[in-house]
Short mmCIF file of N, CA and C in Angstrom, two decimals:
data_model
loop_
_atom_site.label_atom_id
_atom_site.label_comp_id
_atom_site.label_asym_id
_atom_site.label_seq_id
_atom_site.Cartn_x
_atom_site.Cartn_y
_atom_site.Cartn_z
N MET A 419 -88.76 -70.87 42.70
CA MET A 419 -88.12 -69.74 43.56
C MET A 419 -87.53 -70.38 44.84
N PRO A 420 -86.37 -69.83 45.15
CA PRO A 420 -85.75 -70.31 46.38
C PRO A 420 -86.77 -69.88 47.58
N THR A 421 -86.71 -70.81 48.55
CA THR A 421 -87.55 -70.47 49.76
C THR A 421 -86.68 -69.66 50.88
N SER A 422 -85.43 -69.85 50.84
CA SER A 422 -84.63 -69.29 51.77
C SER A 422 -83.93 -67.88 51.35
N ASP A 423 -84.00 -67.07 52.28
CA ASP A 423 -83.38 -65.72 51.98
C ASP A 423 -81.88 -65.72 51.93
N PRO A 424 -81.14 -65.42 50.81
CA PRO A 424 -79.62 -65.50 50.94
C PRO A 424 -79.11 -64.43 51.83
N SER A 425 -79.86 -63.44 52.24
CA SER A 425 -79.26 -62.47 53.02
C SER A 425 -79.28 -62.76 54.47
N LEU A 426 -79.72 -64.05 54.85
CA LEU A 426 -79.77 -64.52 56.29
C LEU A 426 -78.48 -65.21 56.44
N HIS A 427 -77.89 -64.92 57.56
CA HIS A 427 -76.63 -65.66 57.92
C HIS A 427 -76.67 -66.89 58.71
N ALA A 428 -77.79 -67.31 59.18
CA ALA A 428 -78.11 -68.46 59.87
C ALA A 428 -77.60 -69.75 59.15
N PRO A 429 -78.04 -70.01 58.00
CA PRO A 429 -77.58 -71.25 57.33
C PRO A 429 -76.08 -71.34 57.21
N TRP A 430 -75.41 -70.16 56.80
CA TRP A 430 -74.07 -69.92 56.66
C TRP A 430 -73.29 -70.30 57.89
N LEU A 431 -73.70 -69.66 59.01
CA LEU A 431 -73.13 -69.83 60.47
C LEU A 431 -73.21 -71.32 60.77
N ALA A 432 -74.27 -72.05 60.50
CA ALA A 432 -74.58 -73.35 60.95
C ALA A 432 -73.56 -74.35 60.12
N ALA A 433 -73.27 -74.09 58.88
CA ALA A 433 -72.39 -74.72 58.00
C ALA A 433 -70.89 -74.54 58.57
N GLN A 434 -70.68 -73.30 58.96
CA GLN A 434 -69.37 -73.01 59.50
C GLN A 434 -69.03 -73.72 60.80
N ARG A 435 -70.03 -73.82 61.74
CA ARG A 435 -70.00 -74.41 62.99
C ARG A 435 -69.74 -76.12 62.80
N ARG A 436 -70.51 -76.68 61.74
CA ARG A 436 -70.25 -77.97 61.56
C ARG A 436 -68.86 -78.31 60.90
N SER A 437 -68.35 -77.42 60.08
CA SER A 437 -67.10 -77.52 59.58
C SER A 437 -65.99 -77.48 60.60
N ARG A 438 -66.12 -76.60 61.47
CA ARG A 438 -65.13 -76.38 62.64
C ARG A 438 -65.24 -77.67 63.51
N ALA A 439 -66.37 -78.09 63.72
CA ALA A 439 -66.44 -79.38 64.64
C ALA A 439 -65.74 -80.53 63.88
N ARG A 440 -65.94 -80.66 62.64
CA ARG A 440 -65.34 -81.70 61.86
C ARG A 440 -63.88 -81.59 61.93
N ARG A 441 -63.37 -80.40 61.75
CA ARG A 441 -61.79 -80.23 61.90
C ARG A 441 -61.27 -80.44 63.24
N ALA A 442 -62.03 -80.07 64.35
CA ALA A 442 -61.55 -80.16 65.67
C ALA A 442 -61.53 -81.67 65.88
N ALA A 443 -62.49 -82.54 65.61
CA ALA A 443 -62.61 -84.02 65.80
C ALA A 443 -61.43 -84.60 65.00
N ALA A 444 -61.20 -84.21 63.88
CA ALA A 444 -60.00 -84.73 63.04
C ALA A 444 -58.76 -84.40 63.82
N ALA A 445 -58.63 -83.22 64.22
CA ALA A 445 -57.23 -82.84 65.08
C ALA A 445 -57.24 -83.54 66.32
N ARG A 446 -58.35 -83.91 67.04
CA ARG A 446 -58.19 -84.94 68.26
C ARG A 446 -57.71 -86.26 67.93
N ARG A 447 -58.29 -86.87 66.72
CA ARG A 447 -57.90 -88.06 66.35
C ARG A 447 -56.36 -88.16 65.88
N LEU A 448 -55.83 -87.01 65.40
CA LEU A 448 -54.50 -87.07 64.94
C LEU A 448 -53.64 -86.86 66.25
N ARG A 449 -54.08 -86.10 67.20
CA ARG A 449 -53.33 -85.95 68.41
C ARG A 449 -53.26 -87.48 69.05
N ARG A 450 -54.32 -88.17 69.25
CA ARG A 450 -54.33 -89.47 69.84
C ARG A 450 -53.41 -90.27 69.17
N VAL A 451 -53.37 -90.37 67.79
CA VAL A 451 -52.68 -91.21 67.01
C VAL A 451 -50.96 -90.89 67.12
N ARG A 452 -50.66 -89.63 67.29
CA ARG A 452 -49.40 -89.18 67.40
C ARG A 452 -49.05 -89.36 68.89
N GLY A 453 -49.83 -89.37 69.87
CA GLY A 453 -49.52 -89.70 71.29
C GLY A 453 -49.29 -91.22 71.45
N LEU A 454 -50.04 -91.93 70.90
CA LEU A 454 -49.81 -93.46 70.92
C LEU A 454 -48.50 -93.81 70.22
N ARG A 455 -48.21 -93.19 68.93
CA ARG A 455 -46.95 -93.47 68.49
C ARG A 455 -45.74 -92.98 69.23
N SER A 456 -45.82 -91.92 69.87
CA SER A 456 -44.75 -91.45 70.87
C SER A 456 -44.66 -92.31 72.02
N ALA A 457 -45.67 -92.81 72.56
CA ALA A 457 -45.65 -93.70 73.72
C ALA A 457 -45.02 -94.99 73.25
N LEU A 458 -45.40 -95.54 72.01
CA LEU A 458 -44.63 -96.73 71.65
C LEU A 458 -43.17 -96.53 71.47
N LEU A 459 -42.68 -95.39 70.80
CA LEU A 459 -41.38 -94.99 70.57
C LEU A 459 -40.60 -94.91 71.93
N VAL A 460 -41.16 -94.44 72.87
CA VAL A 460 -40.65 -94.33 74.15
C VAL A 460 -40.33 -95.71 74.81
N ALA A 461 -41.46 -96.62 74.74
CA ALA A 461 -41.43 -97.82 75.36
C ALA A 461 -40.30 -98.67 74.81
N PHE A 462 -40.27 -98.63 73.27
CA PHE A 462 -39.11 -99.31 72.65
C PHE A 462 -37.80 -98.83 72.86
N ALA A 463 -37.58 -97.45 73.07
CA ALA A 463 -36.32 -97.05 73.35
C ALA A 463 -35.91 -97.47 74.73
N SER A 464 -36.82 -97.55 75.76
CA SER A 464 -36.56 -97.83 77.04
C SER A 464 -36.16 -99.31 77.12
N LEU A 465 -36.77 -100.14 76.31
CA LEU A 465 -36.50 -101.53 76.29
C LEU A 465 -35.06 -101.74 75.58
N ALA A 466 -34.78 -100.97 74.63
CA ALA A 466 -33.40 -100.95 74.04
C ALA A 466 -32.22 -100.48 74.94
N LEU A 467 -32.64 -99.48 75.74
CA LEU A 467 -31.44 -98.91 76.71
C LEU A 467 -31.42 -99.92 77.86
N ALA A 468 -32.50 -100.46 78.38
CA ALA A 468 -32.37 -101.62 79.34
C ALA A 468 -31.56 -102.85 78.97
N ALA A 469 -31.64 -103.17 77.82
CA ALA A 469 -31.03 -104.30 77.22
C ALA A 469 -29.49 -104.01 77.14
N THR A 470 -29.24 -102.73 76.86
CA THR A 470 -27.73 -102.37 76.80
C THR A 470 -27.13 -101.92 77.94
N ALA A 471 -28.00 -101.64 79.05
CA ALA A 471 -27.36 -101.22 80.37
C ALA A 471 -26.18 -101.97 80.92
N PRO A 472 -26.19 -103.29 80.90
CA PRO A 472 -25.13 -104.00 81.47
C PRO A 472 -23.92 -103.83 80.76
N ALA A 473 -24.02 -103.67 79.33
CA ALA A 473 -22.76 -103.53 78.46
C ALA A 473 -22.28 -102.07 78.82
N ALA A 474 -23.08 -101.14 79.14
CA ALA A 474 -22.55 -99.87 79.11
C ALA A 474 -21.75 -99.56 80.54
N THR A 475 -22.17 -100.39 81.49
CA THR A 475 -21.44 -100.29 82.80
C THR A 475 -20.29 -101.18 82.81
N GLY A 476 -19.79 -101.77 81.81
CA GLY A 476 -18.74 -102.59 81.73
C GLY A 476 -19.08 -104.14 81.97
N GLY A 477 -20.10 -104.43 82.57
CA GLY A 477 -20.55 -105.80 82.93
C GLY A 477 -19.62 -106.33 83.98
N ALA A 478 -18.78 -105.56 84.74
CA ALA A 478 -17.73 -106.06 85.62
C ALA A 478 -18.55 -106.56 86.82
N SER A 479 -18.31 -107.87 87.30
CA SER A 479 -18.86 -108.28 88.49
C SER A 479 -17.81 -107.91 89.72
N PRO A 480 -18.60 -107.58 90.82
CA PRO A 480 -17.76 -107.14 92.04
C PRO A 480 -16.74 -108.27 92.32
N LYS A 481 -15.63 -107.87 92.88
CA LYS A 481 -14.64 -108.86 93.33
C LYS A 481 -14.69 -109.04 94.67
N PRO A 482 -14.66 -110.24 95.18
CA PRO A 482 -14.76 -110.71 96.61
C PRO A 482 -13.48 -109.90 97.46
N SER A 483 -13.90 -109.53 98.71
CA SER A 483 -12.94 -108.94 99.56
C SER A 483 -12.77 -109.75 100.78
N PRO A 484 -11.58 -110.05 101.20
CA PRO A 484 -11.41 -110.66 102.53
C PRO A 484 -11.99 -109.99 103.63
N THR A 485 -11.84 -108.70 103.68
CA THR A 485 -12.31 -107.77 104.66
C THR A 485 -13.87 -107.96 104.88
N VAL A 486 -14.49 -107.80 103.75
CA VAL A 486 -15.99 -108.09 103.72
C VAL A 486 -16.43 -109.36 104.16
N ALA A 487 -15.63 -110.43 103.58
CA ALA A 487 -15.91 -111.77 104.02
C ALA A 487 -15.76 -112.06 105.52
N SER A 488 -14.83 -111.53 106.26
CA SER A 488 -14.65 -111.54 107.72
C SER A 488 -15.77 -110.78 108.36
N VAL A 489 -16.15 -109.62 107.89
CA VAL A 489 -17.33 -108.91 108.46
C VAL A 489 -18.54 -109.90 108.34
N GLN A 490 -18.84 -110.48 107.17
CA GLN A 490 -19.88 -111.24 106.96
C GLN A 490 -19.89 -112.36 107.90
N ARG A 491 -18.95 -113.03 108.01
CA ARG A 491 -18.81 -114.22 109.06
C ARG A 491 -19.12 -113.74 110.41
N ALA A 492 -18.78 -112.56 110.87
CA ALA A 492 -18.93 -112.04 112.13
C ALA A 492 -20.48 -111.66 112.32
N LEU A 493 -21.06 -111.34 111.21
CA LEU A 493 -22.42 -110.97 111.24
C LEU A 493 -23.38 -112.07 111.15
N GLY A 494 -22.84 -113.27 110.75
CA GLY A 494 -23.64 -114.45 110.49
C GLY A 494 -24.48 -114.33 109.22
N VAL A 495 -23.93 -113.63 108.17
CA VAL A 495 -24.53 -113.77 106.77
C VAL A 495 -23.55 -114.52 105.99
N GLU A 496 -24.04 -114.96 104.85
CA GLU A 496 -23.28 -115.82 103.81
C GLU A 496 -22.04 -114.98 103.43
N ALA A 497 -20.87 -115.57 103.74
CA ALA A 497 -19.62 -114.88 103.59
C ALA A 497 -19.06 -115.13 102.12
N ASP A 498 -19.65 -114.26 101.24
CA ASP A 498 -19.16 -114.41 99.84
C ASP A 498 -18.16 -113.34 99.49
N GLY A 499 -17.87 -112.35 100.43
CA GLY A 499 -16.90 -111.45 100.22
C GLY A 499 -17.38 -110.18 99.33
N ILE A 500 -18.66 -110.05 99.07
CA ILE A 500 -19.13 -109.00 98.20
C ILE A 500 -20.12 -108.18 99.00
N ALA A 501 -19.94 -106.87 99.32
CA ALA A 501 -20.79 -106.06 100.20
C ALA A 501 -22.08 -105.65 99.40
N GLY A 502 -23.05 -106.71 99.26
CA GLY A 502 -24.16 -106.43 98.68
C GLY A 502 -25.37 -105.86 99.69
N PRO A 503 -26.57 -105.82 99.11
CA PRO A 503 -27.66 -105.17 100.03
C PRO A 503 -27.96 -105.97 101.27
N GLN A 504 -27.75 -107.38 101.28
CA GLN A 504 -27.98 -108.15 102.38
C GLN A 504 -26.82 -107.80 103.51
N THR A 505 -25.65 -107.74 102.92
CA THR A 505 -24.63 -107.33 103.90
C THR A 505 -24.68 -105.90 104.60
N ARG A 506 -25.16 -105.00 103.66
CA ARG A 506 -25.33 -103.69 104.19
C ARG A 506 -26.44 -103.55 105.29
N ARG A 507 -27.46 -104.26 105.00
CA ARG A 507 -28.62 -104.39 105.96
C ARG A 507 -28.07 -104.88 107.37
N ALA A 508 -27.45 -106.05 107.27
CA ALA A 508 -26.88 -106.62 108.45
C ALA A 508 -25.84 -105.58 109.22
N ILE A 509 -25.01 -105.01 108.41
CA ILE A 509 -24.08 -103.88 109.04
C ILE A 509 -24.89 -102.87 109.71
N LYS A 510 -25.92 -102.35 109.02
CA LYS A 510 -26.79 -101.31 109.65
C LYS A 510 -27.37 -101.79 110.96
N ARG A 511 -28.02 -103.01 110.88
CA ARG A 511 -28.60 -103.59 112.21
C ARG A 511 -27.55 -103.72 113.19
N PHE A 512 -26.36 -104.22 112.92
CA PHE A 512 -25.37 -104.34 113.96
C PHE A 512 -25.02 -102.94 114.56
N GLN A 513 -24.90 -102.02 113.74
CA GLN A 513 -24.51 -100.54 114.12
C GLN A 513 -25.46 -99.93 114.93
N ARG A 514 -26.93 -100.21 114.59
CA ARG A 514 -27.80 -99.60 115.51
C ARG A 514 -27.90 -100.26 116.93
N ARG A 515 -27.64 -101.64 116.86
CA ARG A 515 -27.69 -102.45 118.20
C ARG A 515 -26.49 -101.95 119.02
N HIS A 516 -25.51 -101.43 118.55
CA HIS A 516 -24.17 -101.20 119.30
C HIS A 516 -24.01 -99.71 119.34
N GLY A 517 -25.04 -98.91 119.05
CA GLY A 517 -24.91 -97.40 119.29
C GLY A 517 -23.91 -96.77 118.41
N LEU A 518 -23.64 -97.31 117.22
CA LEU A 518 -22.84 -96.69 116.07
C LEU A 518 -23.62 -95.94 115.07
N ALA A 519 -23.20 -95.17 114.28
CA ALA A 519 -23.87 -94.49 113.36
C ALA A 519 -24.24 -95.50 112.24
N ALA A 520 -25.51 -95.59 111.98
CA ALA A 520 -26.01 -96.70 111.17
C ALA A 520 -25.94 -96.32 109.68
N ASP A 521 -24.60 -96.31 109.19
CA ASP A 521 -24.47 -95.88 107.80
C ASP A 521 -24.09 -97.01 106.76
N GLY A 522 -24.06 -98.22 107.27
CA GLY A 522 -23.72 -99.40 106.47
C GLY A 522 -22.26 -99.28 106.08
N VAL A 523 -21.35 -98.63 106.48
CA VAL A 523 -20.04 -98.62 106.06
C VAL A 523 -19.20 -99.43 107.11
N ILE A 524 -18.23 -100.32 106.55
CA ILE A 524 -17.42 -100.96 107.37
C ILE A 524 -16.11 -100.09 107.76
N GLY A 525 -16.40 -99.20 108.77
CA GLY A 525 -15.41 -98.25 109.10
C GLY A 525 -14.63 -98.90 110.30
N PRO A 526 -13.68 -98.16 110.81
CA PRO A 526 -12.90 -98.75 112.14
C PRO A 526 -13.70 -98.94 113.20
N ALA A 527 -14.73 -98.08 113.50
CA ALA A 527 -15.53 -98.24 114.74
C ALA A 527 -16.39 -99.53 114.73
N THR A 528 -16.96 -99.90 113.39
CA THR A 528 -17.51 -101.06 113.22
C THR A 528 -16.79 -102.18 113.35
N LEU A 529 -15.53 -102.26 112.74
CA LEU A 529 -14.66 -103.35 112.78
C LEU A 529 -14.22 -103.65 114.22
N ALA A 530 -13.93 -102.51 114.96
CA ALA A 530 -13.58 -102.82 116.48
C ALA A 530 -14.79 -103.33 117.25
N ALA A 531 -16.00 -102.83 117.04
CA ALA A 531 -17.17 -103.29 117.70
C ALA A 531 -17.38 -104.88 117.31
N LEU A 532 -17.05 -105.23 116.09
CA LEU A 532 -17.07 -106.67 115.71
C LEU A 532 -15.95 -107.49 116.17
N GLY A 533 -15.02 -106.80 116.75
CA GLY A 533 -13.86 -107.54 117.37
C GLY A 533 -12.89 -107.96 116.32
N LEU A 534 -13.03 -107.41 115.01
CA LEU A 534 -12.02 -107.70 113.98
C LEU A 534 -10.67 -106.60 113.83
N GLY A 535 -10.93 -105.41 114.53
CA GLY A 535 -9.89 -104.55 114.61
C GLY A 535 -8.93 -104.23 113.47
N ALA A 536 -7.79 -103.86 113.74
CA ALA A 536 -6.91 -103.25 112.72
C ALA A 536 -6.38 -104.40 111.67
N ALA A 537 -6.54 -105.58 112.12
CA ALA A 537 -5.95 -106.73 111.41
C ALA A 537 -6.67 -106.94 109.97
N HIS A 538 -8.08 -106.46 109.98
CA HIS A 538 -8.84 -106.72 108.82
C HIS A 538 -9.19 -105.27 108.20
N THR A 539 -8.40 -104.19 108.65
CA THR A 539 -8.82 -102.97 107.87
C THR A 539 -8.09 -102.97 106.50
N ALA A 540 -8.26 -101.96 105.67
CA ALA A 540 -7.70 -101.81 104.38
C ALA A 540 -6.21 -101.83 104.52
N SER A 541 -5.52 -102.75 103.65
CA SER A 541 -4.01 -102.76 103.61
C SER A 541 -3.39 -101.35 102.98
N ALA A 542 -2.20 -101.38 103.28
CA ALA A 542 -1.43 -100.28 102.73
C ALA A 542 -1.46 -100.39 101.30
N GLY A 543 -1.66 -101.35 100.66
CA GLY A 543 -1.68 -101.38 99.20
C GLY A 543 -3.08 -100.87 98.57
N ASP A 544 -4.18 -101.09 99.42
CA ASP A 544 -5.55 -100.64 99.23
C ASP A 544 -5.49 -99.20 99.35
N ALA A 545 -4.69 -98.59 100.43
CA ALA A 545 -4.74 -97.20 100.69
C ALA A 545 -3.95 -96.47 99.58
N ALA A 546 -2.96 -97.18 99.11
CA ALA A 546 -2.18 -96.42 97.97
C ALA A 546 -3.08 -96.51 96.61
N ALA A 547 -3.74 -97.61 96.44
CA ALA A 547 -4.46 -97.59 95.24
C ALA A 547 -5.72 -96.62 95.33
N LEU A 548 -6.32 -96.47 96.54
CA LEU A 548 -7.44 -95.40 96.69
C LEU A 548 -6.72 -93.98 96.54
N ALA A 549 -5.60 -93.83 96.94
CA ALA A 549 -4.90 -92.43 96.86
C ALA A 549 -4.59 -92.26 95.29
N ALA A 550 -4.27 -93.14 94.52
CA ALA A 550 -4.03 -93.05 93.08
C ALA A 550 -5.28 -92.72 92.33
N ILE A 551 -6.45 -93.32 92.80
CA ILE A 551 -7.77 -93.25 92.13
C ILE A 551 -8.15 -91.94 92.40
N ALA A 552 -8.09 -91.39 93.75
CA ALA A 552 -8.48 -89.95 94.04
C ALA A 552 -7.75 -89.11 93.22
N ASP A 553 -6.37 -89.24 93.17
CA ASP A 553 -5.56 -88.21 92.39
C ASP A 553 -5.95 -88.21 90.77
N CYS A 554 -6.28 -89.41 90.32
CA CYS A 554 -6.71 -89.49 88.96
C CYS A 554 -8.05 -88.87 88.64
N GLU A 555 -9.04 -89.18 89.57
CA GLU A 555 -10.42 -88.97 89.38
C GLU A 555 -10.55 -87.22 89.60
N SER A 556 -9.96 -86.80 90.71
CA SER A 556 -10.25 -85.33 91.06
C SER A 556 -9.05 -84.52 91.54
N GLY A 557 -7.86 -85.08 91.26
CA GLY A 557 -6.72 -84.35 91.82
C GLY A 557 -6.70 -84.34 93.18
N GLY A 558 -7.48 -85.21 93.98
CA GLY A 558 -7.46 -85.33 95.35
C GLY A 558 -8.37 -84.34 95.96
N ASP A 559 -9.09 -83.58 95.20
CA ASP A 559 -10.11 -82.54 95.72
C ASP A 559 -11.33 -83.09 96.18
N PRO A 560 -11.68 -83.03 97.45
CA PRO A 560 -13.02 -83.75 97.86
C PRO A 560 -14.29 -82.77 97.46
N THR A 561 -14.13 -81.61 96.96
CA THR A 561 -15.21 -80.95 96.57
C THR A 561 -15.29 -80.93 94.87
N ALA A 562 -14.70 -81.53 94.27
CA ALA A 562 -14.56 -81.68 92.86
C ALA A 562 -15.89 -82.06 92.31
N VAL A 563 -16.27 -81.64 91.06
CA VAL A 563 -17.67 -82.00 90.47
C VAL A 563 -17.24 -82.17 88.99
N SER A 564 -17.62 -83.16 88.31
CA SER A 564 -17.31 -83.22 86.90
C SER A 564 -17.96 -82.26 86.12
N ALA A 565 -17.54 -82.02 84.78
CA ALA A 565 -18.01 -80.92 83.98
C ALA A 565 -19.62 -81.16 83.77
N ASP A 566 -19.97 -82.35 83.76
CA ASP A 566 -21.59 -82.49 83.56
C ASP A 566 -22.24 -82.58 84.75
N GLY A 567 -21.50 -82.50 85.90
CA GLY A 567 -22.38 -82.60 87.08
C GLY A 567 -22.80 -83.94 87.68
N GLN A 568 -22.41 -85.09 86.87
CA GLN A 568 -22.89 -86.42 87.28
C GLN A 568 -21.99 -87.08 88.35
N TYR A 569 -20.73 -86.74 88.23
CA TYR A 569 -19.67 -87.27 89.17
C TYR A 569 -19.29 -86.21 90.25
N ARG A 570 -19.12 -86.62 91.56
CA ARG A 570 -18.96 -85.66 92.42
C ARG A 570 -18.04 -86.29 93.58
N GLY A 571 -17.18 -85.35 94.14
CA GLY A 571 -16.33 -85.62 95.28
C GLY A 571 -14.90 -86.13 94.98
N LYS A 572 -14.23 -86.25 95.81
CA LYS A 572 -12.84 -86.85 95.76
C LYS A 572 -12.74 -88.06 94.81
N TYR A 573 -13.69 -89.01 94.88
CA TYR A 573 -13.55 -90.26 94.12
C TYR A 573 -14.63 -90.14 92.86
N GLN A 574 -15.23 -89.00 92.74
CA GLN A 574 -16.19 -88.94 91.66
C GLN A 574 -17.27 -90.01 91.72
N PHE A 575 -18.00 -89.92 92.77
CA PHE A 575 -19.09 -90.84 92.96
C PHE A 575 -20.25 -90.26 92.14
N SER A 576 -21.24 -91.19 91.55
CA SER A 576 -22.45 -90.80 91.06
C SER A 576 -23.32 -90.67 92.34
N VAL A 577 -24.42 -89.95 92.26
CA VAL A 577 -25.30 -89.89 93.39
C VAL A 577 -25.96 -91.24 93.67
N ALA A 578 -26.14 -92.02 92.76
CA ALA A 578 -26.73 -93.37 92.89
C ALA A 578 -25.75 -94.26 93.74
N THR A 579 -24.40 -94.18 93.23
CA THR A 579 -23.41 -94.99 94.01
C THR A 579 -23.35 -94.56 95.44
N TRP A 580 -23.26 -93.23 95.64
CA TRP A 580 -23.05 -92.79 96.93
C TRP A 580 -24.24 -93.22 97.78
N ALA A 581 -25.53 -93.11 97.41
CA ALA A 581 -26.57 -93.58 98.15
C ALA A 581 -26.55 -95.13 98.45
N ALA A 582 -26.06 -95.86 97.47
CA ALA A 582 -26.02 -97.27 97.54
C ALA A 582 -25.03 -97.62 98.68
N LEU A 583 -24.00 -96.75 98.91
CA LEU A 583 -22.99 -97.05 99.78
C LEU A 583 -23.56 -96.52 101.35
N GLY A 584 -24.64 -95.88 101.34
CA GLY A 584 -25.14 -95.44 102.70
C GLY A 584 -24.95 -93.89 102.69
N GLY A 585 -24.46 -93.11 101.63
CA GLY A 585 -24.25 -91.87 101.83
C GLY A 585 -25.49 -91.01 101.52
N ALA A 586 -25.66 -89.90 102.27
CA ALA A 586 -26.82 -89.04 102.10
C ALA A 586 -26.45 -87.66 101.57
N GLY A 587 -27.16 -87.13 100.56
CA GLY A 587 -26.83 -85.71 99.85
C GLY A 587 -25.86 -85.91 99.05
N ASP A 588 -25.04 -84.65 98.87
CA ASP A 588 -24.12 -84.53 97.78
C ASP A 588 -22.81 -85.04 98.23
N PRO A 589 -22.22 -86.01 97.52
CA PRO A 589 -20.97 -86.44 97.86
C PRO A 589 -19.80 -85.43 97.98
N ALA A 590 -19.92 -84.42 97.15
CA ALA A 590 -18.88 -83.25 97.21
C ALA A 590 -18.95 -82.47 98.44
N ALA A 591 -20.16 -82.49 99.05
CA ALA A 591 -20.27 -81.61 100.37
C ALA A 591 -19.99 -82.54 101.50
N ALA A 592 -19.71 -83.85 101.38
CA ALA A 592 -19.43 -84.78 102.60
C ALA A 592 -18.13 -84.58 102.90
N PRO A 593 -17.88 -84.62 104.38
CA PRO A 593 -16.52 -84.65 104.78
C PRO A 593 -15.40 -85.60 103.90
N GLU A 594 -14.23 -85.18 103.90
CA GLU A 594 -13.33 -86.01 103.11
C GLU A 594 -13.19 -87.42 103.80
N ALA A 595 -13.27 -87.54 105.24
CA ALA A 595 -13.05 -88.93 105.74
C ALA A 595 -14.19 -89.75 105.57
N GLU A 596 -15.42 -89.12 105.30
CA GLU A 596 -16.65 -90.00 105.07
C GLU A 596 -16.44 -90.44 103.41
N GLN A 597 -15.95 -89.62 102.58
CA GLN A 597 -15.58 -90.08 101.32
C GLN A 597 -14.56 -91.30 101.19
N ASP A 598 -13.56 -91.01 102.01
CA ASP A 598 -12.56 -91.99 101.93
C ASP A 598 -13.06 -93.44 102.51
N ALA A 599 -13.96 -93.21 103.57
CA ALA A 599 -14.48 -94.52 104.03
C ALA A 599 -15.40 -95.25 103.11
N ARG A 600 -16.18 -94.42 102.34
CA ARG A 600 -17.23 -95.10 101.54
C ARG A 600 -16.47 -95.40 100.19
N ALA A 601 -15.34 -94.81 99.83
CA ALA A 601 -14.63 -95.30 98.66
C ALA A 601 -13.86 -96.60 99.09
N ALA A 602 -13.37 -96.76 100.29
CA ALA A 602 -12.81 -97.79 100.87
C ALA A 602 -13.66 -99.05 100.79
N THR A 603 -15.01 -98.90 101.15
CA THR A 603 -16.01 -99.92 101.17
C THR A 603 -16.41 -100.42 99.68
N LEU A 604 -16.35 -99.35 98.82
CA LEU A 604 -16.60 -99.58 97.43
C LEU A 604 -15.32 -100.48 96.86
N TYR A 605 -14.31 -100.01 97.10
CA TYR A 605 -12.99 -100.56 96.64
C TYR A 605 -12.91 -102.08 97.06
N ALA A 606 -13.29 -102.23 98.54
CA ALA A 606 -13.23 -103.65 98.88
C ALA A 606 -14.18 -104.52 98.40
N ALA A 607 -15.35 -104.07 98.00
CA ALA A 607 -16.38 -104.70 97.35
C ALA A 607 -16.17 -105.06 95.75
N ARG A 608 -15.59 -104.01 95.13
CA ARG A 608 -15.49 -104.14 93.68
C ARG A 608 -14.10 -103.87 93.03
N GLY A 609 -13.27 -103.57 93.87
CA GLY A 609 -11.95 -103.40 93.28
C GLY A 609 -11.87 -102.03 92.50
N THR A 610 -11.17 -102.04 91.52
CA THR A 610 -11.17 -100.90 90.64
C THR A 610 -12.15 -100.71 89.54
N ALA A 611 -13.11 -101.70 89.45
CA ALA A 611 -14.27 -101.61 88.50
C ALA A 611 -14.93 -100.44 88.45
N PRO A 612 -15.28 -99.68 89.64
CA PRO A 612 -16.10 -98.41 89.46
C PRO A 612 -15.09 -97.16 88.99
N TRP A 613 -13.91 -97.37 88.86
CA TRP A 613 -13.03 -96.42 88.16
C TRP A 613 -12.35 -96.72 87.12
N PRO A 614 -12.89 -97.27 85.99
CA PRO A 614 -12.28 -97.85 84.98
C PRO A 614 -11.19 -97.02 84.15
N ASN A 615 -11.37 -95.69 84.31
CA ASN A 615 -10.36 -94.97 83.69
C ASN A 615 -9.06 -94.51 84.52
N CYS A 616 -9.20 -95.05 85.73
CA CYS A 616 -8.09 -94.76 86.73
C CYS A 616 -7.50 -96.18 87.20
N ALA A 617 -7.80 -97.16 86.76
CA ALA A 617 -7.34 -98.53 87.24
C ALA A 617 -5.94 -98.64 86.85
#
């Protein structure tokens, strides 16, 4: 004769609890495996994207500019003609010491303070090229924003490029003169490479 009473629910409830615990443990193991698999996929995708990034940007190296080289010589940094981070830092230091807006842009005020003046400003050819780029990129509209929102302003700067040139905030909200000055700096450093569709 059975010693347990089948009408009691305790053995049945205990078995149900053990079954639920086994299923919960299996679900946790599955989530861990899926999480690890997802993390590995993200890591491999990131590595693949990082490897193709230079190809996606065109891989174009900046072209040396005589204006930038003159400024570099005046500031005492290596005069390679490329406005890189070292040059921008030197320009900002100079601007702070001379009471100018420390934006890192080689504008007319900075050139005058360096004693370089109008002889080293953008040539008429550069101004014409920048006007053509602005017309191609935005129709000359300083408040233009691309359809996907990635490129902004008269010269369709990305926010990263704008910040690298010393700009703050939204390029499309900046004054047109500031956009022109930063575009001139970018053009002096890299030529038409940042605007491949309008070169």
